[in-house]
GROMACS .gro file of C-alpha atoms in nm:
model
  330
    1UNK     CA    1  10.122  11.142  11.270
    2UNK     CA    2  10.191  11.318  10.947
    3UNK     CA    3  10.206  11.208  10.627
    4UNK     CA    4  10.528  11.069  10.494
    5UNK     CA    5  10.753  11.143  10.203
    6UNK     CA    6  10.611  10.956   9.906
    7UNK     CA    7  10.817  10.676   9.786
    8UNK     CA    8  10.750  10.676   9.406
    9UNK     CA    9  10.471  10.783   9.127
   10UNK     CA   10  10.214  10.603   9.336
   11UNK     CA   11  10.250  10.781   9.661
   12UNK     CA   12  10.337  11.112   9.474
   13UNK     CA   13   9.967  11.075   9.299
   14UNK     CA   14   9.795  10.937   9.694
   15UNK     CA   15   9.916  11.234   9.979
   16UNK     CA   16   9.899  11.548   9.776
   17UNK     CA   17   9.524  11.398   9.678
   18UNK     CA   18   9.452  11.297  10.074
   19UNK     CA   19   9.582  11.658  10.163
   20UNK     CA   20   9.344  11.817  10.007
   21UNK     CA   21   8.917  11.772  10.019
   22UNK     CA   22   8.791  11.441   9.971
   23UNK     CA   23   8.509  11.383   9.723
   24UNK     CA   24   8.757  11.465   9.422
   25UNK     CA   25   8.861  11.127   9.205
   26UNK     CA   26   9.167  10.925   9.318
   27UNK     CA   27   9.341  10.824   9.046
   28UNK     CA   28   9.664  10.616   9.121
   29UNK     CA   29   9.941  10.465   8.884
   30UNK     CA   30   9.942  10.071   8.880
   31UNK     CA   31  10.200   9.905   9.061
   32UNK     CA   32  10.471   9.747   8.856
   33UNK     CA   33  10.364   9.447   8.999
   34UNK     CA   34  10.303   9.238   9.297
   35UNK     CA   35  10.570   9.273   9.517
   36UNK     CA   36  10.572   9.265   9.909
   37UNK     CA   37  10.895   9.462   9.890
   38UNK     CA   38  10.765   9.744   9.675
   39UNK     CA   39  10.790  10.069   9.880
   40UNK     CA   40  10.578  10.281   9.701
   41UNK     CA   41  10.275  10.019   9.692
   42UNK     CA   42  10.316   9.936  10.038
   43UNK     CA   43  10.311  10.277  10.194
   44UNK     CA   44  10.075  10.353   9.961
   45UNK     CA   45   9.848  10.091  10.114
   46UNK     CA   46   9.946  10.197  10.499
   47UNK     CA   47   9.847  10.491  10.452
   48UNK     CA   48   9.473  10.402  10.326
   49UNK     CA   49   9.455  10.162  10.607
   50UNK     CA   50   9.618  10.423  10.835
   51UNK     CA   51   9.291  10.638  10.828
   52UNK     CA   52   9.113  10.386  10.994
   53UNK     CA   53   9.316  10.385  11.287
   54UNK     CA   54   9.444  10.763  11.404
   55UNK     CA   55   9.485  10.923  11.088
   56UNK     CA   56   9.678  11.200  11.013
   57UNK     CA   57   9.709  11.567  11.120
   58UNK     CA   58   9.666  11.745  10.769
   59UNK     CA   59   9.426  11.454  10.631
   60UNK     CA   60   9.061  11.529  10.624
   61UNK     CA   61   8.899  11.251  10.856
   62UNK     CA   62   8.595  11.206  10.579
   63UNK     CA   63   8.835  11.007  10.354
   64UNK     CA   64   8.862  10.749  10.575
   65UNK     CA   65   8.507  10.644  10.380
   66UNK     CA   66   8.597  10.807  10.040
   67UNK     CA   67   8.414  10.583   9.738
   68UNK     CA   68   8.696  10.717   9.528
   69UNK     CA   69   8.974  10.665   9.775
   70UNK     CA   70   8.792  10.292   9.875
   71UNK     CA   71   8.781  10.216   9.519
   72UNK     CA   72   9.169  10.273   9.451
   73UNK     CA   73   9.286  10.137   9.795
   74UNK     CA   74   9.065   9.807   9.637
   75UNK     CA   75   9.324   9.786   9.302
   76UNK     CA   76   9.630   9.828   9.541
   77UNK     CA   77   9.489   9.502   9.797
   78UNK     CA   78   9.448   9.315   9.466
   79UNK     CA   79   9.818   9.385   9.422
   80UNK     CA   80   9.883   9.273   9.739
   81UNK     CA   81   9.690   8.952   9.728
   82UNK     CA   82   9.814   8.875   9.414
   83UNK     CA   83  10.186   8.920   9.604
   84UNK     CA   84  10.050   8.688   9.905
   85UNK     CA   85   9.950   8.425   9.632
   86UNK     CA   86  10.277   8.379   9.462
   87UNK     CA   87  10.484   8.362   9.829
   88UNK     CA   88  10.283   8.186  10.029
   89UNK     CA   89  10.140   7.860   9.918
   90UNK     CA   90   9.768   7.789   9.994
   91UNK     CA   91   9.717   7.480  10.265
   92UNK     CA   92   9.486   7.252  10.225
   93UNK     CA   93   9.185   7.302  10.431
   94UNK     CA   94   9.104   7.003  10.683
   95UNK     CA   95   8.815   6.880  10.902
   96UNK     CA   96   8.743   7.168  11.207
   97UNK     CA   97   8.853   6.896  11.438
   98UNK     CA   98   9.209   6.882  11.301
   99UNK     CA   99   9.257   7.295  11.295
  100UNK     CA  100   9.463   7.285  11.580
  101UNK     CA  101   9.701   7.019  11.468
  102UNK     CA  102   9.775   7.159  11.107
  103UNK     CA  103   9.821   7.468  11.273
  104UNK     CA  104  10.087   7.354  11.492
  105UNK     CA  105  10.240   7.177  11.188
  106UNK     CA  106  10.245   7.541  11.010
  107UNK     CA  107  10.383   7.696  11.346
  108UNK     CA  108  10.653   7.403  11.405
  109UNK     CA  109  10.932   7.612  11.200
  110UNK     CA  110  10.795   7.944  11.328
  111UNK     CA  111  11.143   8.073  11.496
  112UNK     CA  112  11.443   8.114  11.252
  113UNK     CA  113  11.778   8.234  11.300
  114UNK     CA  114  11.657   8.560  11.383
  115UNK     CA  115  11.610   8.536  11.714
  116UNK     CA  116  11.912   8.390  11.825
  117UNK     CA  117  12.115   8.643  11.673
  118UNK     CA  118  11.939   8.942  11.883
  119UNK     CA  119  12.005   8.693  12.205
  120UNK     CA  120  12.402   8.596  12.076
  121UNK     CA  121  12.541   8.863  11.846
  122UNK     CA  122  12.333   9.150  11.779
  123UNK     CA  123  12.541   9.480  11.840
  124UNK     CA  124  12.290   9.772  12.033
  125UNK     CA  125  12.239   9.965  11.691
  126UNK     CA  126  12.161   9.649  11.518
  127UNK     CA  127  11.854   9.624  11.834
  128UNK     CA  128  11.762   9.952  11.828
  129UNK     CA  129  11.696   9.867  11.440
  130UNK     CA  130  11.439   9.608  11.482
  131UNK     CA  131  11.276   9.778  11.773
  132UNK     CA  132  11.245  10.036  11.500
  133UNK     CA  133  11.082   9.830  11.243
  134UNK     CA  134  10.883   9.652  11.494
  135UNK     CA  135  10.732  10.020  11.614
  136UNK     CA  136  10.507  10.024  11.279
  137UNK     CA  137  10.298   9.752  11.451
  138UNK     CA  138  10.371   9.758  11.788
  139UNK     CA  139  10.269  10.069  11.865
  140UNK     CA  140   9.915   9.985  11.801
  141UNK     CA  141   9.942   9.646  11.871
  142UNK     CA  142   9.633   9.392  11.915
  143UNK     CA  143   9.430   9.648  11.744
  144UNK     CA  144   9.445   9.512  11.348
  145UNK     CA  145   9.283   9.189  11.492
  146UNK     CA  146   9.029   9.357  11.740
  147UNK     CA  147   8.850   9.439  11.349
  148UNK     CA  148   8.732   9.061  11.427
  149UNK     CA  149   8.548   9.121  11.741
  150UNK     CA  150   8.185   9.203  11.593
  151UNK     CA  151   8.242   8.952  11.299
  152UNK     CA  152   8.259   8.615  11.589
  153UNK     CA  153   8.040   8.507  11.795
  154UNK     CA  154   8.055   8.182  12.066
  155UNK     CA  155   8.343   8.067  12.197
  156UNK     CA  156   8.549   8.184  11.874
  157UNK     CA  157   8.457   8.602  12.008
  158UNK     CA  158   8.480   8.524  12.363
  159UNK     CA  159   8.834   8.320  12.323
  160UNK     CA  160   8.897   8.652  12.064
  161UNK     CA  161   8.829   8.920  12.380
  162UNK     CA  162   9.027   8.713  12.624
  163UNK     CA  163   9.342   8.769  12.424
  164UNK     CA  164   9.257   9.134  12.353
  165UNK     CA  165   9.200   9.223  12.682
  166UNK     CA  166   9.581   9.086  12.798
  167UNK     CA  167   9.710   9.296  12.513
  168UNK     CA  168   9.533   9.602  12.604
  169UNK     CA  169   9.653   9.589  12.947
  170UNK     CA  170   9.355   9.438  13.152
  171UNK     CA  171   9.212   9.784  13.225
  172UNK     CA  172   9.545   9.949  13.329
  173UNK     CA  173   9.643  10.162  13.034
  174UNK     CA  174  10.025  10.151  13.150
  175UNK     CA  175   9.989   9.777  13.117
  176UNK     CA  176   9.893   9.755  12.762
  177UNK     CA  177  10.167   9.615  12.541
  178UNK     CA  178  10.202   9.939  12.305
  179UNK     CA  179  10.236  10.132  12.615
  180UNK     CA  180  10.534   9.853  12.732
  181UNK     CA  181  10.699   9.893  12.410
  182UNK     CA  182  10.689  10.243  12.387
  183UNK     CA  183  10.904  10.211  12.747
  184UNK     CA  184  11.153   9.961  12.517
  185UNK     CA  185  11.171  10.230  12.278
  186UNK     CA  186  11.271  10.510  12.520
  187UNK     CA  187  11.500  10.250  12.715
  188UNK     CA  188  11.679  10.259  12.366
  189UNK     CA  189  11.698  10.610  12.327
  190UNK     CA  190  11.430  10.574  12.041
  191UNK     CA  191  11.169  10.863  11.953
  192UNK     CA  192  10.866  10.618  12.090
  193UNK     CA  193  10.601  10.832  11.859
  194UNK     CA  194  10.335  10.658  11.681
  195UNK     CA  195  10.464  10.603  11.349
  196UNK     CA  196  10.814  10.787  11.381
  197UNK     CA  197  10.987  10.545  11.183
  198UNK     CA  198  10.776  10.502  10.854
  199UNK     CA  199  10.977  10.674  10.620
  200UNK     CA  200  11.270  10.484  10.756
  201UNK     CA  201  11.145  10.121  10.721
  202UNK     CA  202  11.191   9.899  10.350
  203UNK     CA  203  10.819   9.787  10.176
  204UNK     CA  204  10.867   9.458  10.381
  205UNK     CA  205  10.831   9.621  10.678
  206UNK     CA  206  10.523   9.789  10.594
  207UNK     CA  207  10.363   9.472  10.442
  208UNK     CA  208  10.441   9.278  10.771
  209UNK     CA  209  10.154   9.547  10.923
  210UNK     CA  210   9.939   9.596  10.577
  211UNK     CA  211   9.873   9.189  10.576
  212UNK     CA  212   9.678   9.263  10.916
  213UNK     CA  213   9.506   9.521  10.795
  214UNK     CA  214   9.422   9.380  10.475
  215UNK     CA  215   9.274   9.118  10.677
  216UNK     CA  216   9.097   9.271  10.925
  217UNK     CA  217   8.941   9.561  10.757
  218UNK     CA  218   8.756   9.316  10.532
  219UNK     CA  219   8.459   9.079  10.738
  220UNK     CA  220   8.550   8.792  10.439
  221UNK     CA  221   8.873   8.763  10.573
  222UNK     CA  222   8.801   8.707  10.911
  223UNK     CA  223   8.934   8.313  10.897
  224UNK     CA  224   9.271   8.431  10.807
  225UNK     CA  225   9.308   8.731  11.033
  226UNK     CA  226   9.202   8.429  11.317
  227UNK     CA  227   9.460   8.242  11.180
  228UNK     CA  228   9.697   8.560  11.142
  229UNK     CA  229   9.694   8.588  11.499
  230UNK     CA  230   9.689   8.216  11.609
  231UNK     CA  231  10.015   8.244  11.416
  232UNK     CA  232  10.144   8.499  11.589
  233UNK     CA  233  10.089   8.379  11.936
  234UNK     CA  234  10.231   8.035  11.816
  235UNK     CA  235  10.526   8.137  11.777
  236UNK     CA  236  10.594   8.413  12.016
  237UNK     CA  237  10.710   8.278  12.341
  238UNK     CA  238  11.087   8.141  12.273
  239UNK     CA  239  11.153   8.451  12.021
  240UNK     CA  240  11.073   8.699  12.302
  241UNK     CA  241  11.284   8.548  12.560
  242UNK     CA  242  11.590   8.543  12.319
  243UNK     CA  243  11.515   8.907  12.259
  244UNK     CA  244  11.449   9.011  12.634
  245UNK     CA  245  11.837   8.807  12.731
  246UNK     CA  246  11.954   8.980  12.403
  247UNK     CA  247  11.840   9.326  12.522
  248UNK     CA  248  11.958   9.259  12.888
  249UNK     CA  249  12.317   9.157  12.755
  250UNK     CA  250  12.361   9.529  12.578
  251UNK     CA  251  12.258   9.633  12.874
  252UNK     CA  252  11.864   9.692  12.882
  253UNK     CA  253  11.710   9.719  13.215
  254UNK     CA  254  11.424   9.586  13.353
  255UNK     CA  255  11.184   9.855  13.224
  256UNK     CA  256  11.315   9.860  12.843
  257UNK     CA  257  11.271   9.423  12.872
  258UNK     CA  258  10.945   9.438  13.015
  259UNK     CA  259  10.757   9.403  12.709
  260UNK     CA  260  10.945   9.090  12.600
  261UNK     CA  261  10.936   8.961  12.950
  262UNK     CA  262  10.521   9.001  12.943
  263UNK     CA  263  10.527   8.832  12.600
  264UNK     CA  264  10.667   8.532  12.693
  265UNK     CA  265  10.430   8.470  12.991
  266UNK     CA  266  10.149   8.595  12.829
  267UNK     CA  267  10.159   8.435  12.485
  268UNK     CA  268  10.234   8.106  12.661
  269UNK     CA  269   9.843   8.121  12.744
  270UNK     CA  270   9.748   8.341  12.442
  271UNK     CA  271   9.893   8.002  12.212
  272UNK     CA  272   9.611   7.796  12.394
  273UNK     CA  273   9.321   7.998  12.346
  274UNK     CA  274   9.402   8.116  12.042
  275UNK     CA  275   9.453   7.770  11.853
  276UNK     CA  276   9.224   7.623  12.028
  277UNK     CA  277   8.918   7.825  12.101
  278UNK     CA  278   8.957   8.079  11.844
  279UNK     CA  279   9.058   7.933  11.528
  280UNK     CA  280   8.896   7.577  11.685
  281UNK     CA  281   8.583   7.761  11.768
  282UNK     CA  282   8.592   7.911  11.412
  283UNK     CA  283   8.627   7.587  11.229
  284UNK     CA  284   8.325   7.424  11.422
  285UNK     CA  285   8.142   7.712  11.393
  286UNK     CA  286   8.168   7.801  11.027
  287UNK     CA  287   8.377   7.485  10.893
  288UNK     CA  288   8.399   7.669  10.551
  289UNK     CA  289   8.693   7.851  10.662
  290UNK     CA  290   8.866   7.601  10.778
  291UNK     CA  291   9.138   7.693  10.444
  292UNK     CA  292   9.169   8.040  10.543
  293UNK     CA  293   9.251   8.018  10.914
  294UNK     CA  294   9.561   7.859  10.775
  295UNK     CA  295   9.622   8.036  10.495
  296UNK     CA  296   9.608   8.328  10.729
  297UNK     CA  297   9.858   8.164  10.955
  298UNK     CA  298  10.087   8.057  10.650
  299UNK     CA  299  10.074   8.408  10.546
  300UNK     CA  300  10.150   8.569  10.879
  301UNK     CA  301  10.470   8.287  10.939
  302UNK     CA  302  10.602   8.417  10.531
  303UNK     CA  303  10.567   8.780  10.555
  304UNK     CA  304  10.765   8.739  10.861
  305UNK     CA  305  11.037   8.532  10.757
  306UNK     CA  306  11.121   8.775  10.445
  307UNK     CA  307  11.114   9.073  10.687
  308UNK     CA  308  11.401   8.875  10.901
  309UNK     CA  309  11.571   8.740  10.571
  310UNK     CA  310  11.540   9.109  10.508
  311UNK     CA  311  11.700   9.307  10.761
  312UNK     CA  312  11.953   9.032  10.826
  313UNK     CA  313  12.109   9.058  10.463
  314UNK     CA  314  12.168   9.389  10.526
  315UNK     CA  315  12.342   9.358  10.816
  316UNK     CA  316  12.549   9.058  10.714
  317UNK     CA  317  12.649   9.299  10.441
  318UNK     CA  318  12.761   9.545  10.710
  319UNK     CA  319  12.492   9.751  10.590
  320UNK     CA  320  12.196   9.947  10.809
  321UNK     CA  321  11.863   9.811  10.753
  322UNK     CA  322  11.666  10.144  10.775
  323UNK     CA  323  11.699  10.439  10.506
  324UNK     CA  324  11.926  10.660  10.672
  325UNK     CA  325  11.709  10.988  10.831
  326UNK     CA  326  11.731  11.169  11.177
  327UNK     CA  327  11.507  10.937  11.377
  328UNK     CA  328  11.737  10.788  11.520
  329UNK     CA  329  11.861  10.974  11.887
  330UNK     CA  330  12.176  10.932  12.009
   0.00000   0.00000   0.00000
């Protein structure tokens, strides 16, 4: 992966300063405020977070641990918590033994219109679109919230490897579920290369991933990135078999629906554990964070929902939802 175009003063200031030797200062402009649809302060971000995962080409791997890089990437997350703050109210924590429940209240709305419009109506560029958006975290999938491996322990870790090993596969690298939908990607005559769409994707977008990484990069945080994924797997199953019918009506075969197809077996289980023995685990073990295992699911269920609210006012607008670029392969 290279690094992108920059999207305003912030990102003009951040890559020609990561292009060159780290150990200089890192001096970055201050957001014009907390916004989770703010371009510039959301690629910004990716890209700090990006150097802990594979980096990129022209980009020195020593700044991944940079004090002066670490110390601006901390004054853009303040940004971005301050953005989480005003969208997503905080829950109330509650006893460990009532975890489960409140999450299940959170998750109870979890599936919007979205879905059913990729199963009913979607047209194939309209799919191809939120494949592409979807690419900026499913294309290293499971790994933000592998961050909390070390950080458990008890059932909370083990119930925390048991869904990590179903998303990387079980062993069998063509199994993992980047690898599955890289094949949806290519099925959709989509350039399935790890971060090929970032310049093309709106701040939203970006957040949707930079929420995961804000919370897993940080051991503090590790009740809301258990939360974050509890979340996720909540509310999984009935959205991915409205996208895998929705895929197989423009015509998708087998191959290109796998990944959705997997999903909705898989997260069936991956609900259970993770409610249950990983946030449930969490609670009894360190009751404490009992407030941000759901604030970590509240913010995962938000983020979400304004990236759909997104991308389907453009398109009831008649409008694209990616910046136009050539991406995109006939």
């Amino acid at each position: 992966m290279r690094l992108p175009a920059d999207r305003g003063p912030i990102t003009a200031h951040l890559f020609p300063a990561l292009a060159g030797p780290p150990g200089e200062p890192v001096s970055l402009p201050s957001p014009a405020g907390p916004s989770l649809h703010d371009g510039d302060l959301q690629l910004a971000l990716f890209a700090c977070y990006e150097l802990h995962y594979r980096g990129f080409e022209e980009v020195d791997e020593r700044w991944e641990w940079d004090p002066g890089l670490l110390r601006a990437r901390a004054e853009l997350e303040r940004h971005l918590d301050d953005a989480l703050a005003e969208a997503v109210p905080r829950p109330r924590p509650v006893p460990p033994g009532e975890v489960r429940r409140a999450l299940a209240g959170l998750c109870a709305d979890g599936d919007g219109p979205f879905s059913r419009h990729l199963r009913r109506a979607a047209t194939l560029d309209q799919f191809r679109e939120f494949v592409a958006h979807r690419s900026i975290y499913h294309l290293k999938e499971a790994d933000p919230h592998s961050w909390a491996i070390p950080r458990l322990h008890g059932r909370a870790k083990a119930a925390l490897v048991e869904i990590q090993a179903d998303e990387y596969g079980g062993g069998r690298p063509e199994r993992m579920h980047s690898e599955l939908f890289r094949a949806t990607m290519r099925g959709l005559g989509l350039d399935d290369a790890y971060g090929a769409y970032v310049d093309r994707v709106p701040g939203i977008t970006l957040a949707v991933s930079n929420v995961m990484s804000l919370f897993g990069l940080h051991r503090r945080r590790r009740g809301a990135l258990a939360g974050h994924l509890a979340a996720l797997e909540m509310t999984s199953s009935l959205p991915n078999r409205r996208y895998a019918a929705g895929l197989r009506r423009l015509g998708g075969d087998a191959a290109a629906a796998l990944f959705y197809d997997e999903h909705v077996q898989a997260d069936a289980v991956h609900e259970q554990v993770a409610a249950h023995d990983l946030c449930g685990g969490l609670a009894a073990a360190e009751p404490a964070l009992t407030g941000d295992i759901l604030y970590g699911a509240a913010c995962a269920l938000t983020v979400d929902r304004l990236w759909a609210e997104h991308v389907m006012d453009r398109w009831e607008r008649g409008e694209p939802s990616l910046e136009p670029a050539g991406h995109l392969v006939a």
